[in-house]
Amino acid sequence: METEKMSPLSDLLNLNLDTKQIIAEYIWIGGSGMDIRSKGRTLPGPVSDPSKLPKWNYDGSSTNQAAGDDSEVILYPQAIFKDPFRKGNNILVMCDAYTPKGDPIPTNNRHKAVKIFDHPNVKAEEPWFGIEQEYTLLKKDVKWPLGWPLGGFPGPQGPYYCAVGADKAFGRDIVDGHYKACLYAGLSIGGANGEVMPGQWEFQISPTVGIGAGDQLWVARYILERITEICGVIVSFDPKPIEGDWNGAAAHTNFSTKSMRKEGGLDLIKKAIGKLEVKHKQHIAAYGEGNERRLTGKHETADINKFSWGVADRGASVRVGRDTEKEGKGYFEDRRPSSNMDPYLVTSMIAETTILG
């Protein structure tokens, strides 16, 4: 009976529309800084340039971004991606938010980031960011990790990282579906793998220049939220979803500049790390809510109150890879950002501190 009910709905969802019209799904970030919102609108034909898209508005009082007596917030389209759900010429549109007068609303971190990335000194260095987004899949009704015994715990960590098998990998169809959907959308997704804690996974946004890294991570998060919605599973970006002897979830951010990628770049990497150490507290304050529960000095983390760096050291605040050390150039990994960080804030802050600092 359930199959009979669902079949006509699937038919409707998969309709090939014999029209030039397309559906544009406008995506934005709500007032909490982690709640992703979206709504769709019909456009007369295909669009590939965000500047050609119309601005739109929404009720900011329902997203904790405006008062009820002056609730209109304006969406400015900023980046376009193919829609893996509706397919065809339909699109996903990453937006940021402004007042009717054209001022960025207080939670618009993208606008602040663009100012930094547009600085001539920053543009000249072509900053690359690669972000490793970890997340945890939870059962919807009990909010307990996928694959865990109800009200109980699985065996200790060890067998689950990059593992295969029904007793070790939980939620792979969601991960693979997300991977392919991101590739279809045109995102620079570089890979995906099971993480140390069972029910926890990771995907990576490959090195992307400037503001594009933030746009791509937010859209990848949106696609993941949509897929888990379809599957009746919750995706959690909490940095420490389960207390105790379990790994937390991070968004390790890999960074390099044009100068770091050239001969002698290792010396510049060390100087940049020195600048990060000076501003450790400011960065920690912007690197995600609840991060103190993750950055304990255990489970492949550094203590939140102490800055450290090392080669191949996953217990450090900042890690330099063996290849970078060997070649004398390359990139470094900031391991402090939590899984719920805002990539606009984190990427622009790293650029500001290391290039403009």
Short mmCIF file of N, CA and C in Angstrom, two decimals, residues 45-103:
data_model
loop_
_atom_site.label_atom_id
_atom_site.label_comp_id
_atom_site.label_asym_id
_atom_site.label_seq_id
_atom_site.Cartn_x
_atom_site.Cartn_y
_atom_site.Cartn_z
N GLY A 45 13.69 31.26 -17.81
CA GLY A 45 14.62 30.45 -18.59
C GLY A 45 15.92 30.23 -17.84
N PRO A 46 16.84 29.44 -18.41
CA PRO A 46 18.11 29.12 -17.74
C PRO A 46 18.93 30.37 -17.43
N VAL A 47 19.63 30.33 -16.30
CA VAL A 47 20.50 31.43 -15.88
C VAL A 47 21.82 30.83 -15.40
N SER A 48 22.94 31.40 -15.82
CA SER A 48 24.25 30.91 -15.37
C SER A 48 25.06 31.98 -14.64
N ASP A 49 24.59 33.22 -14.67
CA ASP A 49 25.28 34.34 -14.04
C ASP A 49 24.45 34.84 -12.86
N PRO A 50 24.96 34.73 -11.61
CA PRO A 50 24.17 35.16 -10.45
C PRO A 50 23.73 36.62 -10.51
N SER A 51 24.50 37.47 -11.19
CA SER A 51 24.12 38.88 -11.28
C SER A 51 22.88 39.09 -12.14
N LYS A 52 22.52 38.07 -12.93
CA LYS A 52 21.32 38.16 -13.78
C LYS A 52 20.07 37.66 -13.05
N LEU A 53 20.25 37.13 -11.86
CA LEU A 53 19.13 36.62 -11.09
C LEU A 53 18.46 37.75 -10.30
N PRO A 54 17.14 37.69 -10.13
CA PRO A 54 16.47 38.72 -9.34
C PRO A 54 16.77 38.57 -7.85
N LYS A 55 16.84 39.69 -7.15
CA LYS A 55 16.88 39.65 -5.70
C LYS A 55 15.52 39.16 -5.21
N TRP A 56 15.48 38.72 -3.98
CA TRP A 56 14.22 38.21 -3.43
C TRP A 56 14.16 38.60 -1.97
N ASN A 57 13.04 38.37 -1.32
CA ASN A 57 12.95 38.71 0.11
C ASN A 57 12.38 37.55 0.90
N TYR A 58 12.56 37.62 2.21
CA TYR A 58 11.96 36.63 3.10
C TYR A 58 11.63 37.29 4.43
N ASP A 59 10.89 36.57 5.26
CA ASP A 59 10.45 37.05 6.56
C ASP A 59 11.56 36.82 7.59
N GLY A 60 12.35 37.84 7.84
CA GLY A 60 13.47 37.72 8.78
C GLY A 60 13.04 37.52 10.22
N SER A 61 11.79 37.88 10.54
CA SER A 61 11.33 37.68 11.92
C SER A 61 11.14 36.19 12.22
N SER A 62 11.02 35.36 11.16
CA SER A 62 10.85 33.92 11.35
C SER A 62 12.17 33.17 11.32
N THR A 63 13.27 33.90 11.13
CA THR A 63 14.60 33.28 11.15
C THR A 63 15.51 33.94 12.19
N ASN A 64 14.90 34.75 13.08
CA ASN A 64 15.65 35.49 14.11
C ASN A 64 16.67 36.45 13.50
N GLN A 65 16.27 37.10 12.39
CA GLN A 65 17.17 38.05 11.73
C GLN A 65 16.52 39.42 11.51
N ALA A 66 15.31 39.60 12.02
CA ALA A 66 14.63 40.89 11.89
C ALA A 66 13.48 40.94 12.88
N ALA A 67 13.05 42.16 13.20
CA ALA A 67 11.90 42.35 14.09
C ALA A 67 10.60 42.15 13.32
N GLY A 68 9.54 41.80 14.04
CA GLY A 68 8.26 41.54 13.39
C GLY A 68 7.65 42.75 12.71
N ASP A 69 7.94 43.95 13.23
CA ASP A 69 7.33 45.15 12.64
C ASP A 69 8.17 45.71 11.48
N ASP A 70 9.30 45.07 11.18
CA ASP A 70 10.13 45.47 10.03
C ASP A 70 10.90 44.24 9.59
N SER A 71 10.17 43.27 9.06
CA SER A 71 10.69 41.90 8.94
C SER A 71 11.33 41.56 7.60
N GLU A 72 11.26 42.46 6.64
CA GLU A 72 11.73 42.10 5.30
C GLU A 72 13.25 42.10 5.20
N VAL A 73 13.79 40.98 4.76
CA VAL A 73 15.22 40.83 4.50
C VAL A 73 15.38 40.47 3.03
N ILE A 74 16.40 41.04 2.39
CA ILE A 74 16.57 40.86 0.95
C ILE A 74 17.71 39.88 0.66
N LEU A 75 17.42 38.93 -0.22
CA LEU A 75 18.42 37.95 -0.65
C LEU A 75 19.12 38.43 -1.91
N TYR A 76 20.45 38.44 -1.87
CA TYR A 76 21.27 38.77 -3.03
C TYR A 76 21.89 37.47 -3.56
N PRO A 77 21.55 37.03 -4.76
CA PRO A 77 22.16 35.82 -5.31
C PRO A 77 23.67 36.01 -5.53
N GLN A 78 24.47 35.02 -5.11
CA GLN A 78 25.92 35.15 -5.18
C GLN A 78 26.62 34.04 -5.95
N ALA A 79 26.07 32.84 -5.95
CA ALA A 79 26.72 31.72 -6.65
C ALA A 79 25.65 30.73 -7.10
N ILE A 80 25.86 30.15 -8.28
CA ILE A 80 24.91 29.23 -8.88
C ILE A 80 25.53 27.84 -9.01
N PHE A 81 24.72 26.81 -8.70
CA PHE A 81 25.13 25.42 -8.86
C PHE A 81 23.96 24.64 -9.47
N LYS A 82 24.26 23.56 -10.15
CA LYS A 82 23.21 22.71 -10.72
C LYS A 82 22.42 22.04 -9.59
N ASP A 83 21.15 21.87 -9.80
CA ASP A 83 20.28 21.27 -8.78
C ASP A 83 20.23 19.75 -8.98
N PRO A 84 20.83 18.97 -8.06
CA PRO A 84 20.84 17.52 -8.23
C PRO A 84 19.50 16.86 -7.91
N PHE A 85 18.58 17.60 -7.32
CA PHE A 85 17.28 17.04 -6.96
C PHE A 85 16.27 17.21 -8.09
N ARG A 86 16.22 18.41 -8.68
CA ARG A 86 15.28 18.66 -9.77
C ARG A 86 15.91 18.41 -11.15
N LYS A 87 17.24 18.44 -11.19
CA LYS A 87 18.01 18.19 -12.41
C LYS A 87 17.64 19.18 -13.53
N GLY A 88 17.93 18.80 -14.77
CA GLY A 88 17.65 19.69 -15.89
C GLY A 88 18.42 20.99 -15.77
N ASN A 89 17.77 22.08 -16.14
CA ASN A 89 18.39 23.41 -16.05
C ASN A 89 18.10 24.09 -14.71
N ASN A 90 17.48 23.37 -13.80
CA ASN A 90 17.15 23.94 -12.50
C ASN A 90 18.43 24.15 -11.68
N ILE A 91 18.39 25.13 -10.79
CA ILE A 91 19.62 25.56 -10.12
C ILE A 91 19.44 25.75 -8.61
N LEU A 92 20.56 25.63 -7.91
CA LEU A 92 20.68 26.03 -6.51
C LEU A 92 21.42 27.37 -6.49
N VAL A 93 20.93 28.30 -5.68
CA VAL A 93 21.50 29.64 -5.65
C VAL A 93 21.92 29.99 -4.22
N MET A 94 23.22 30.14 -4.00
CA MET A 94 23.70 30.56 -2.68
C MET A 94 23.57 32.07 -2.58
N CYS A 95 22.91 32.51 -1.52
CA CYS A 95 22.62 33.94 -1.34
C CYS A 95 23.20 34.45 -0.03
N ASP A 96 23.33 35.77 0.08
CA ASP A 96 23.53 36.39 1.38
C ASP A 96 22.45 37.44 1.59
N ALA A 97 22.38 38.01 2.79
CA ALA A 97 21.19 38.75 3.19
C ALA A 97 21.49 40.20 3.56
N TYR A 98 20.55 41.09 3.15
CA TYR A 98 20.71 42.54 3.34
C TYR A 98 19.39 43.16 3.79
N THR A 99 19.50 44.35 4.35
CA THR A 99 18.31 45.13 4.69
C THR A 99 17.75 45.72 3.40
N PRO A 100 16.50 46.20 3.42
CA PRO A 100 15.94 46.86 2.22
C PRO A 100 16.76 48.06 1.76
N LYS A 101 17.54 48.67 2.67
CA LYS A 101 18.38 49.81 2.29
C LYS A 101 19.70 49.37 1.64
N GLY A 102 19.97 48.06 1.66
CA GLY A 102 21.18 47.56 1.03
C GLY A 102 22.35 47.32 1.96
N ASP A 103 22.10 47.40 3.28
CA ASP A 103 23.16 47.12 4.25
C ASP A 103 23.16 45.63 4.60
#
